[in-house]
mmCIF file of C-alpha atoms (C1' of nucleotides) in Angstrom:
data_model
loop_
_atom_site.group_PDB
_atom_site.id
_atom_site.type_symbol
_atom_site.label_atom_id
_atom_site.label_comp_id
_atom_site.label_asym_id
_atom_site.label_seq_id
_atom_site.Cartn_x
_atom_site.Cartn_y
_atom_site.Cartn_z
ATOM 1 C CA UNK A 28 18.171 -20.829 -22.277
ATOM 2 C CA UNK A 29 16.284 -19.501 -18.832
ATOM 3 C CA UNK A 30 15.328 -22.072 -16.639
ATOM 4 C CA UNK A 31 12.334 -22.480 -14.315
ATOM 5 C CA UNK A 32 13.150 -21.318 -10.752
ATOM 6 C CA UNK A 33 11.636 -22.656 -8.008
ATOM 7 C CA UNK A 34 11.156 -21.382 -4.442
ATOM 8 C CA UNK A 35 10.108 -22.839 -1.749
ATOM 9 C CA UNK A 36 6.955 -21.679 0.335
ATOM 10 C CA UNK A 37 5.860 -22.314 3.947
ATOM 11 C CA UNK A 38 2.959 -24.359 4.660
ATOM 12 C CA UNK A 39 0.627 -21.487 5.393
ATOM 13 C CA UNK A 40 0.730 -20.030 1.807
ATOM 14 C CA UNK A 41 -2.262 -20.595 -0.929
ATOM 15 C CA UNK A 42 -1.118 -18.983 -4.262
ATOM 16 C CA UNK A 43 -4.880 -18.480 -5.425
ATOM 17 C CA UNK A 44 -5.749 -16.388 -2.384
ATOM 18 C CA UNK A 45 -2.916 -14.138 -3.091
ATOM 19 C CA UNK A 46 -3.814 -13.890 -6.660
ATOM 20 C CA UNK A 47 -7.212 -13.028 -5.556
ATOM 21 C CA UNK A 48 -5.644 -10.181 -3.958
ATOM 22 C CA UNK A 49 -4.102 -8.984 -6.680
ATOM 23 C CA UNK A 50 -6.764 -9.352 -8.682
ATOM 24 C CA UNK A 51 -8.490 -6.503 -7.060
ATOM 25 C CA UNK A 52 -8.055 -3.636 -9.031
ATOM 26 C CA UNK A 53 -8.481 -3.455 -13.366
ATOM 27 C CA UNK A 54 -6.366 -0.545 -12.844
ATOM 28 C CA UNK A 55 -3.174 -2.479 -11.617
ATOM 29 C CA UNK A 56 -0.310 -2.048 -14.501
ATOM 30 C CA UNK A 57 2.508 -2.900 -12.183
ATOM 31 C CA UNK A 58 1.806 -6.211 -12.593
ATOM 32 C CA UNK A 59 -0.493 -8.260 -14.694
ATOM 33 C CA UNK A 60 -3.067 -11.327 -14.446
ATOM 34 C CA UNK A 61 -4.142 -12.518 -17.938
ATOM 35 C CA UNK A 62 -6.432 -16.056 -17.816
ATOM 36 C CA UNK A 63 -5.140 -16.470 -13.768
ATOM 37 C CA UNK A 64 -1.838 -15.910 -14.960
ATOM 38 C CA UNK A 65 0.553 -13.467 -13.045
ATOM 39 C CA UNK A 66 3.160 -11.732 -14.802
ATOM 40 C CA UNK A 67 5.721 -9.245 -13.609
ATOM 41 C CA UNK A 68 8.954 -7.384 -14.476
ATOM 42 C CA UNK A 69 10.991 -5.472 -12.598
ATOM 43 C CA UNK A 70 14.094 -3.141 -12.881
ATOM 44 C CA UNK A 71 17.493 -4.465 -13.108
ATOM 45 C CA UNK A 72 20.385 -2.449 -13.232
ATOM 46 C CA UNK A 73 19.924 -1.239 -16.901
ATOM 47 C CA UNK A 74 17.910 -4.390 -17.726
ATOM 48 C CA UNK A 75 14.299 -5.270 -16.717
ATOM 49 C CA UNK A 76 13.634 -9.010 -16.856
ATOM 50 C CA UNK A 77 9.932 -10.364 -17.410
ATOM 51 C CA UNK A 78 8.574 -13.409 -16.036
ATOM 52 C CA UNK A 79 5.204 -15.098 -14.664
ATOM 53 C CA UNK A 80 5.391 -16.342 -11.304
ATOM 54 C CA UNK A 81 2.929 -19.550 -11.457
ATOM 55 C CA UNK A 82 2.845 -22.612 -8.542
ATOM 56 C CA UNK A 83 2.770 -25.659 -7.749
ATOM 57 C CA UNK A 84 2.104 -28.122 -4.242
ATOM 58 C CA UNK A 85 4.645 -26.819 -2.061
ATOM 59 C CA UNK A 86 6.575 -24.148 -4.436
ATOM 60 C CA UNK A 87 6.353 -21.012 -6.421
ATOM 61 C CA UNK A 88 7.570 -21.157 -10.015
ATOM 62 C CA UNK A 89 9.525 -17.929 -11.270
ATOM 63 C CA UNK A 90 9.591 -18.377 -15.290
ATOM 64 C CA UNK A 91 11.530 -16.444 -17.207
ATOM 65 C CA UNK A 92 9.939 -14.689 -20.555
ATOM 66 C CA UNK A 93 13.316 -13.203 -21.755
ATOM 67 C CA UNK A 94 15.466 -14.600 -24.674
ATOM 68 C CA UNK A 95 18.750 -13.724 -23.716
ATOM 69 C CA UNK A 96 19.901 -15.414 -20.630
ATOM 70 C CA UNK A 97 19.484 -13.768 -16.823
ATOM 71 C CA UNK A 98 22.391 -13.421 -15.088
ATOM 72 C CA UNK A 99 23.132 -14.895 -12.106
ATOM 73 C CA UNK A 100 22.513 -11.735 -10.675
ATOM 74 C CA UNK A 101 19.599 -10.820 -12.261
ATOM 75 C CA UNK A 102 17.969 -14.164 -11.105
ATOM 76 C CA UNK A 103 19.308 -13.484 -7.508
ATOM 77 C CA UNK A 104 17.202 -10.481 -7.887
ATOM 78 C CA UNK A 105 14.188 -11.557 -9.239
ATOM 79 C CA UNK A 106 14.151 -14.423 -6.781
ATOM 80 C CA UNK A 107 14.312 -11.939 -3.742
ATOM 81 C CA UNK A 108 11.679 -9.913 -5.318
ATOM 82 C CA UNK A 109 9.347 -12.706 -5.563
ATOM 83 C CA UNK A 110 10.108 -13.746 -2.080
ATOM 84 C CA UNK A 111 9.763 -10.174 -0.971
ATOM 85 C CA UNK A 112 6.665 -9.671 -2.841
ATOM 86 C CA UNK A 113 5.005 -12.633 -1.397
ATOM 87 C CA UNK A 114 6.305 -12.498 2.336
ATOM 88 C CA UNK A 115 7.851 -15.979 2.656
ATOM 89 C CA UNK A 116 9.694 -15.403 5.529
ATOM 90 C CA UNK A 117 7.696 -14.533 7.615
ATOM 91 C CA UNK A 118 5.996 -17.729 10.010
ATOM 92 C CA UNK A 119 2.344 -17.547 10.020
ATOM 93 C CA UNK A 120 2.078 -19.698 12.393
ATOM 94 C CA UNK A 121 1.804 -17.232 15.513
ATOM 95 C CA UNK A 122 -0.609 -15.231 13.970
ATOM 96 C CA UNK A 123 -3.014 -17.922 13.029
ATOM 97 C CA UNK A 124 -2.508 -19.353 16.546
ATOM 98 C CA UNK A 125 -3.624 -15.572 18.140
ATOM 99 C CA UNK A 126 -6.487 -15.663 15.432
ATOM 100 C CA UNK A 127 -7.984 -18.672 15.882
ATOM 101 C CA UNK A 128 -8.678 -17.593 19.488
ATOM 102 C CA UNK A 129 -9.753 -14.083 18.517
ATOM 103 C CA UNK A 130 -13.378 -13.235 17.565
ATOM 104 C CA UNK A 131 -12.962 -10.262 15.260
ATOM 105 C CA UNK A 132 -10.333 -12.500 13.029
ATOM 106 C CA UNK A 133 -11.076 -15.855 13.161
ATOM 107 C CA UNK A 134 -13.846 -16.277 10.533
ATOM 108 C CA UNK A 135 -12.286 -13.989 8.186
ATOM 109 C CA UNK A 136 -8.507 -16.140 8.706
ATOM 110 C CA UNK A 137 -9.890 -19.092 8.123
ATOM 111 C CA UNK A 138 -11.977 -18.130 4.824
ATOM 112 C CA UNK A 139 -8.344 -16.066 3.675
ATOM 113 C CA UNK A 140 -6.030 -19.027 5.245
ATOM 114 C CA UNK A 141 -2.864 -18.916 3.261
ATOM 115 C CA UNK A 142 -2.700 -15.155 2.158
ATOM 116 C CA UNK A 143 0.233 -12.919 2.496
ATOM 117 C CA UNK A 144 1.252 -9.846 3.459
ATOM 118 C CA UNK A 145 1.784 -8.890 -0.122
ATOM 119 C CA UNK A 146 4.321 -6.203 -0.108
ATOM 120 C CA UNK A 147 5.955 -3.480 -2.234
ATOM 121 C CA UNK A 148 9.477 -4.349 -2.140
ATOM 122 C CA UNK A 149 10.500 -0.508 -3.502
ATOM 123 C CA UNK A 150 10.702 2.053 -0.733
ATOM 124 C CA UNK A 151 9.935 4.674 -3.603
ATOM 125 C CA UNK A 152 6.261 3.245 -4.996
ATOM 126 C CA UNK A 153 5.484 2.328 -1.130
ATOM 127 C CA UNK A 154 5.937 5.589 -0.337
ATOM 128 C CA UNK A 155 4.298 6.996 -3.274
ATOM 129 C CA UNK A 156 1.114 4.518 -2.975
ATOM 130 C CA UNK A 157 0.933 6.110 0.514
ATOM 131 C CA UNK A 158 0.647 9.212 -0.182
ATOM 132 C CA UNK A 159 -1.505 8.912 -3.176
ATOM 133 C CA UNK A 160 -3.856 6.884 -1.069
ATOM 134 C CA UNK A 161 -3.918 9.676 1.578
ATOM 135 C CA UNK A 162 -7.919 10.708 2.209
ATOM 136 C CA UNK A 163 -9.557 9.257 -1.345
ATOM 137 C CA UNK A 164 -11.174 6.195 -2.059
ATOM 138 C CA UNK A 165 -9.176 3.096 -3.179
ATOM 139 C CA UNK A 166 -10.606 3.024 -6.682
ATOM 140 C CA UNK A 167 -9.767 6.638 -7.713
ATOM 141 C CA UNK A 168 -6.272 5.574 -5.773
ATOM 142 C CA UNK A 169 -5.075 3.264 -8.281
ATOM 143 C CA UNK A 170 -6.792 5.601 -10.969
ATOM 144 C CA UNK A 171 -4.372 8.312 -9.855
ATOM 145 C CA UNK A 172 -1.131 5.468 -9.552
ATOM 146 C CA UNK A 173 -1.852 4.352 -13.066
ATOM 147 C CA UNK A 174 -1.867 7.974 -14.698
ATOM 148 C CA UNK A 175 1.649 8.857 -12.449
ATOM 149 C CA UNK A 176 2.887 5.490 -13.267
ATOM 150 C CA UNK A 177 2.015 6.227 -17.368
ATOM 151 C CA UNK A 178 2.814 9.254 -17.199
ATOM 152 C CA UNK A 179 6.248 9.015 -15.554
ATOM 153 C CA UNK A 180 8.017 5.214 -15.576
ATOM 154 C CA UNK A 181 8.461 2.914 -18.491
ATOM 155 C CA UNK A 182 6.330 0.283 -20.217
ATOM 156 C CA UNK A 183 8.244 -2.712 -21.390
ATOM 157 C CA UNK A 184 6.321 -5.596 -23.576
ATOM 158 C CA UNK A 185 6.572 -9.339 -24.269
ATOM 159 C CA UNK A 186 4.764 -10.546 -26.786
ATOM 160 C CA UNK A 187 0.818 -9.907 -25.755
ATOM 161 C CA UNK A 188 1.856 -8.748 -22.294
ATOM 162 C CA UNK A 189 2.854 -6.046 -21.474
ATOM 163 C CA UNK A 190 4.231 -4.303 -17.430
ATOM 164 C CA UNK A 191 5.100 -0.885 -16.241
ATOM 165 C CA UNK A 192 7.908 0.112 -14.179
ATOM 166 C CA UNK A 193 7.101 2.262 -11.619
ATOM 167 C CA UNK A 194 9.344 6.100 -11.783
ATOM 168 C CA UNK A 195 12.443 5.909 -10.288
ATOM 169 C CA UNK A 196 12.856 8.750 -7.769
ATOM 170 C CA UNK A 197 15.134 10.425 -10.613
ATOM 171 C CA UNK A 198 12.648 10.555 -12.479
ATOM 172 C CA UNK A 199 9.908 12.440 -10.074
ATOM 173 C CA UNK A 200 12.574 14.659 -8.853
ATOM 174 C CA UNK A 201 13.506 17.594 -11.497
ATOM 175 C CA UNK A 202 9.543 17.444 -11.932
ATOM 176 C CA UNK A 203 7.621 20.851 -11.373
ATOM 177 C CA UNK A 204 4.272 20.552 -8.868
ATOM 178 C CA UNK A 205 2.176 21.080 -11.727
ATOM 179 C CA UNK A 206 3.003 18.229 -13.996
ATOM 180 C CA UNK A 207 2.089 15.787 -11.368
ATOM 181 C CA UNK A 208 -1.306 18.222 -10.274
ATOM 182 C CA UNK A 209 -2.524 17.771 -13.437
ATOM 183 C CA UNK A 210 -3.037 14.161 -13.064
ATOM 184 C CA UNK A 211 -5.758 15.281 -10.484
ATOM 185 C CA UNK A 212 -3.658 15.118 -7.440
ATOM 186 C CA UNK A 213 -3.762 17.363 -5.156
ATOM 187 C CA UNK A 214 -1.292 20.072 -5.278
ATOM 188 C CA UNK A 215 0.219 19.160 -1.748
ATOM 189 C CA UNK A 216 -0.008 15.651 -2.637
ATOM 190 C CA UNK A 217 2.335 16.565 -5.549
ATOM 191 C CA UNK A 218 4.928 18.541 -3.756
ATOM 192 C CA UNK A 219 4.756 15.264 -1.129
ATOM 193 C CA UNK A 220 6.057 13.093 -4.282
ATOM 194 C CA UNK A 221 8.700 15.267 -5.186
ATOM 195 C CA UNK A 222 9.951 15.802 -2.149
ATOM 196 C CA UNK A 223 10.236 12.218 -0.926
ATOM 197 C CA UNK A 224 12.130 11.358 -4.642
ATOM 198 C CA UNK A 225 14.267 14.012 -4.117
ATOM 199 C CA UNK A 226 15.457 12.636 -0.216
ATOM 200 C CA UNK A 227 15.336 9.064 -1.868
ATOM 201 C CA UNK A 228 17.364 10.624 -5.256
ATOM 202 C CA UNK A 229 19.767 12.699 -3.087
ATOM 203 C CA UNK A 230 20.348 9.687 -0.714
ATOM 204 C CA UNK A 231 19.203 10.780 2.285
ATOM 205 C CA UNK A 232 16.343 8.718 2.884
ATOM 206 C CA UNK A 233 16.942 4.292 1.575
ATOM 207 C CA UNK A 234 15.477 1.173 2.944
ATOM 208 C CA UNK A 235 18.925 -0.115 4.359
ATOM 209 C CA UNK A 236 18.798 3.354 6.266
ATOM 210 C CA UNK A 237 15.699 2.996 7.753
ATOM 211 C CA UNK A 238 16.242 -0.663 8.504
ATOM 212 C CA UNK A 239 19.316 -0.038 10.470
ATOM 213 C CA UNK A 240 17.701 0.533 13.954
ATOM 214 C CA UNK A 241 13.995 -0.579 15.039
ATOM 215 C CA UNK A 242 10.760 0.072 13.932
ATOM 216 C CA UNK A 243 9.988 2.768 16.512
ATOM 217 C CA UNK A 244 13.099 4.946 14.883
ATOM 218 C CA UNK A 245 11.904 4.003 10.688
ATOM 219 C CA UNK A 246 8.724 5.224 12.285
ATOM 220 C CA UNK A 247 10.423 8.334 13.585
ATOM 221 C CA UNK A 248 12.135 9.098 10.948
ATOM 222 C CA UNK A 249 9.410 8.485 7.951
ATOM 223 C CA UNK A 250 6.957 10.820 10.232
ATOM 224 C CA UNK A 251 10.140 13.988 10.005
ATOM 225 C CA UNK A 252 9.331 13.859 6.120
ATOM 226 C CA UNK A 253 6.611 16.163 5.022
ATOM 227 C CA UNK A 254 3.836 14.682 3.825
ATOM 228 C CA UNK A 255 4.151 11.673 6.117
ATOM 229 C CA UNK A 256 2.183 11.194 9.072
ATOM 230 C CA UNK A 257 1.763 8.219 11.721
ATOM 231 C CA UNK A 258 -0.988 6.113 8.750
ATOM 232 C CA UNK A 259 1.395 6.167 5.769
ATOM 233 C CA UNK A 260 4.462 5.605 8.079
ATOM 234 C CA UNK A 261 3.064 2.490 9.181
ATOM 235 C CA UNK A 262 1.649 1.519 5.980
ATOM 236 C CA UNK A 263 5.483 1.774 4.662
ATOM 237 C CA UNK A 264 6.676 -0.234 7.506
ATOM 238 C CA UNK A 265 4.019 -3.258 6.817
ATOM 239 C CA UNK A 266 3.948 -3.350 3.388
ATOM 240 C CA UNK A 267 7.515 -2.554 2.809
ATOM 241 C CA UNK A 268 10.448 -2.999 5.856
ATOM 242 C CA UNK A 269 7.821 -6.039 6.951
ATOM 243 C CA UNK A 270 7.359 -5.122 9.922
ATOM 244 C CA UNK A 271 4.389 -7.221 11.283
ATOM 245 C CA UNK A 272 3.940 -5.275 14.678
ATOM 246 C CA UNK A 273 3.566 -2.061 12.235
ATOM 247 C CA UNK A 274 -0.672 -0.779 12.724
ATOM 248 C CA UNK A 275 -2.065 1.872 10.593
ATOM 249 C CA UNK A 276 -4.691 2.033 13.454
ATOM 250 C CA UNK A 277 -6.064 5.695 11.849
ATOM 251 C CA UNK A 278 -6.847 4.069 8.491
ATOM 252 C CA UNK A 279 -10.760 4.266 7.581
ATOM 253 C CA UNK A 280 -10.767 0.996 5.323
ATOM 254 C CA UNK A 281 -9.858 -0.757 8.980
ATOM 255 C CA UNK A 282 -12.600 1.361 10.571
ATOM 256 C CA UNK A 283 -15.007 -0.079 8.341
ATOM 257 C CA UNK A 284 -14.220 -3.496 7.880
ATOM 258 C CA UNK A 285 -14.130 -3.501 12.165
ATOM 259 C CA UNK A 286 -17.092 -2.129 12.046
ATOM 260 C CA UNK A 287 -19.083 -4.785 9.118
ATOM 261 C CA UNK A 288 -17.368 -7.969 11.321
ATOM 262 C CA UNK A 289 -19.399 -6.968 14.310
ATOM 263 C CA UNK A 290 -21.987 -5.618 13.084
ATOM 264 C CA UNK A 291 -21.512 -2.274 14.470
ATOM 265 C CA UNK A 292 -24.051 0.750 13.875
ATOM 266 C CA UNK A 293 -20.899 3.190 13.700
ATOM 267 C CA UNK A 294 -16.986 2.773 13.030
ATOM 268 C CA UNK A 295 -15.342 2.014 16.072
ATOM 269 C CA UNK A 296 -13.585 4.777 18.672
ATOM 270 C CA UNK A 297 -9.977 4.495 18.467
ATOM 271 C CA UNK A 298 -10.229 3.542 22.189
ATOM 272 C CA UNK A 299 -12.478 0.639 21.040
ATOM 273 C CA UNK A 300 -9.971 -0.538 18.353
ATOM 274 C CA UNK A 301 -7.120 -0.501 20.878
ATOM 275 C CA UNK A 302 -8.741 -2.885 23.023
ATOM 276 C CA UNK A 303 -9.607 -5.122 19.776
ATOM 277 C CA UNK A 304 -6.314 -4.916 19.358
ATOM 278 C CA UNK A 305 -4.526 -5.986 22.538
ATOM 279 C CA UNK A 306 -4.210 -9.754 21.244
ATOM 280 C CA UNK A 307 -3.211 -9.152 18.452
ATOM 281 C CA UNK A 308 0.508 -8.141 19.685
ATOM 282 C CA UNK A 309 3.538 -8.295 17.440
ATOM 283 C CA UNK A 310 1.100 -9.463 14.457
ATOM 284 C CA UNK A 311 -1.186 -6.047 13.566
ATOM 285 C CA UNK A 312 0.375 -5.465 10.277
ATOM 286 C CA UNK A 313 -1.524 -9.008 9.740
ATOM 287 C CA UNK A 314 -4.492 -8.424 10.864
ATOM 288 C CA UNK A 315 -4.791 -5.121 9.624
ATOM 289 C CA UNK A 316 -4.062 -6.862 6.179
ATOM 290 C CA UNK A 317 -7.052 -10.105 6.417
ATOM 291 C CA UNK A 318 -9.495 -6.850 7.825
ATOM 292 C CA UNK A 319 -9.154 -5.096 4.525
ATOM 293 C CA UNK A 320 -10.042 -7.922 2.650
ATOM 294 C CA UNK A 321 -13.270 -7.888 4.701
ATOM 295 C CA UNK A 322 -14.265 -4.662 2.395
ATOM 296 C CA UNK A 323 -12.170 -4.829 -0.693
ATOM 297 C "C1'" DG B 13 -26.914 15.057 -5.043
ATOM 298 C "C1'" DG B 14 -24.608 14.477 -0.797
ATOM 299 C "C1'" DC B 15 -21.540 11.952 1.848
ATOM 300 C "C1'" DC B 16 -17.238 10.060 2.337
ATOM 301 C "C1'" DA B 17 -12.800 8.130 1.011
ATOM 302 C "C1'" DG B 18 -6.612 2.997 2.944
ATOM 303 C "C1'" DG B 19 -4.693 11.556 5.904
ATOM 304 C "C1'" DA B 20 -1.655 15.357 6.729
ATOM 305 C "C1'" DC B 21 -0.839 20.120 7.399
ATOM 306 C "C1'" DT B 22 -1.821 24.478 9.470
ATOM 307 C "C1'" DA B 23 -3.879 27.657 12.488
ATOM 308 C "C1'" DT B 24 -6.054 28.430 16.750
ATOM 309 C "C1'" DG B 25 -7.402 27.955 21.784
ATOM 310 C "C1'" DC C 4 -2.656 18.564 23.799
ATOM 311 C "C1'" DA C 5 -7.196 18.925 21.295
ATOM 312 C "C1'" DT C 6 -10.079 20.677 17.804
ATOM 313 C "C1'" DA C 7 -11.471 22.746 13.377
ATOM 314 C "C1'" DG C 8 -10.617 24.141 8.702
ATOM 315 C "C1'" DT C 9 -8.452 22.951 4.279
ATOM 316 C "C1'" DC C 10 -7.126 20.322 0.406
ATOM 317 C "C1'" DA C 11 -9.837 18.686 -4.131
ATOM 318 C "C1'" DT C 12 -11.430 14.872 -6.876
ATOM 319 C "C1'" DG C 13 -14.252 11.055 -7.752
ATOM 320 C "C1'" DG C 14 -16.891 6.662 -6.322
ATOM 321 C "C1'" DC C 15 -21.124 5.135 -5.014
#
DNA sequence: GGCCAGGACTATG
DNA sequence: CATAGTCATGGC
């Protein structure tokens, strides 16, 4: 029989804010929240285990929904998922120093205090959440993730719940333009997919890779592949190599939530944001992240 | 109904 | 290097 797992968080963590955050969108089917419930699954070798993550004072709870027992690889897994997922390594306690003493951040860290960087662990969706989210609104975004994600990875179900997997680059590959434009993408957008699964498929392009060196060379290199340019890059390298100096400075959702903390009459220059920025040093991915939550 | 959205590419000066 | 045009659909 599975056991409970338990993991350890820092003190800066609040499960509910996070769950708030993932709350966001009805369209989510990566992941589900039934009755403030979270559950999950994830792929496995050839096996995709399901399980809630729940918490308590001090921990998050990883429990298992499967009947045949996880290996002890397969918990290894799931338990560096979750950690992943959730950002636990990371100490807060810089950036809520720096925030306290910044105007544009303080109000809106103290009302979030406790929320993570909540990232996508697979190189493959963080990519392909990128570049769906490229120039359209967030709400037809996750429309357009949930028909590729339907459309192209796998559902698996236990009992009332059910989870998708996202594609595996395999899968998005051998795919012609067209069967991905007809889920309303773009036609560019489409040959950007394919052509990032094929790198990933073909093994040219991994997370260990671009992990190897520093962030300005995983910057480099992400910006060489078609279809990525300096916004997506950086979203990849915050919400996925956790990188917390990494700054989509160009993204409009920033803009705007810059813009509704001060009160501004129009969306700030990107000579204005720069100078919000200076104190924010080594932690932009952060703030970047609380902003957004200003607006969505 | 019009503006804009968690941009990137391409062509042009 | 800087600017303008293009993609294309949907949310609000």
């Amino acid at each position: 029989m599975n056991r409970t797992i338990r993991i350890p968080v820092p003190a800066e963590f609040d499960f509910s804010v996070n769950l708030d955050y993932l709350s966001r969108s009805p369209d989510e089917s990566l992941y589900r929240i039934r009755d403030g419930r979270l559950f999950k699954t994830i792929p496995c070798g050839s096996r995709s285990p399901f399980f809630e993550v729940a918490a308590e004072p001090g921990s998050l709870l990883v429990l298992p929904l499967d009947d045949e027992p996880w290996s002890p690889e397969t918990e290894r897994e799931v338990v560096a998922y979750t950690r992943d997922w959730f950002d636990l390594d990371n100490d807060l306690s810089p950036f809520y120093e720096l925030a306290g003493r910044d105007p544009l951040l303080r109000d809106v860290v103290s009302r979030l205090y406790g929320l993570r960087n909540m990232g996508i662990p697979d190189l493959f969706e963080a990519l392909c959440w990128g570049i769906i989210g490229q120039q359209i609104n967030l709400a037809f975004a996750y429309t357009l993730k949930r028909r590729f994600v339907e459309a192209f990875g796998r559902q698996v179900r236990r009992g009332d719940v059910d989870c998708w997997l996202f594609p595996e680059p395999r899968d998005i590959a051998g795919l012609d333009v067209g069967d991905i434009a007809a889920l309303k993408m773009t036609t560019k957008k489409a040959e950007y997919l394919i052509g990032v699964a094929r790198l990933i498929a073909d093994g040219e392009l991994g997370r260990a890779v671009l992990l190897e060196g520093d962030i300005r060379s995983a910057e480099k290199r992400l910006v060489s592949i078609r279809g990525i340019g300096p916004w997506t890059a950086n979203y990849v390298l915050m919400r996925c190599l956790r990188y917390p100096s990494a700054f989509p400075i160009d993204d409009v959702g920033l803009h705007n939530a810059i813009k509704a903390v001060l009160r501004m009459e129009q969306k700030p220059t990107a000579a204005r944001i720069k100078e919000l920025a200076v104190g924010w040093r080594g932690w932009e991915a952060y703030a970047t992240f609380y902003l957004w939550r200003v607006l969505y």
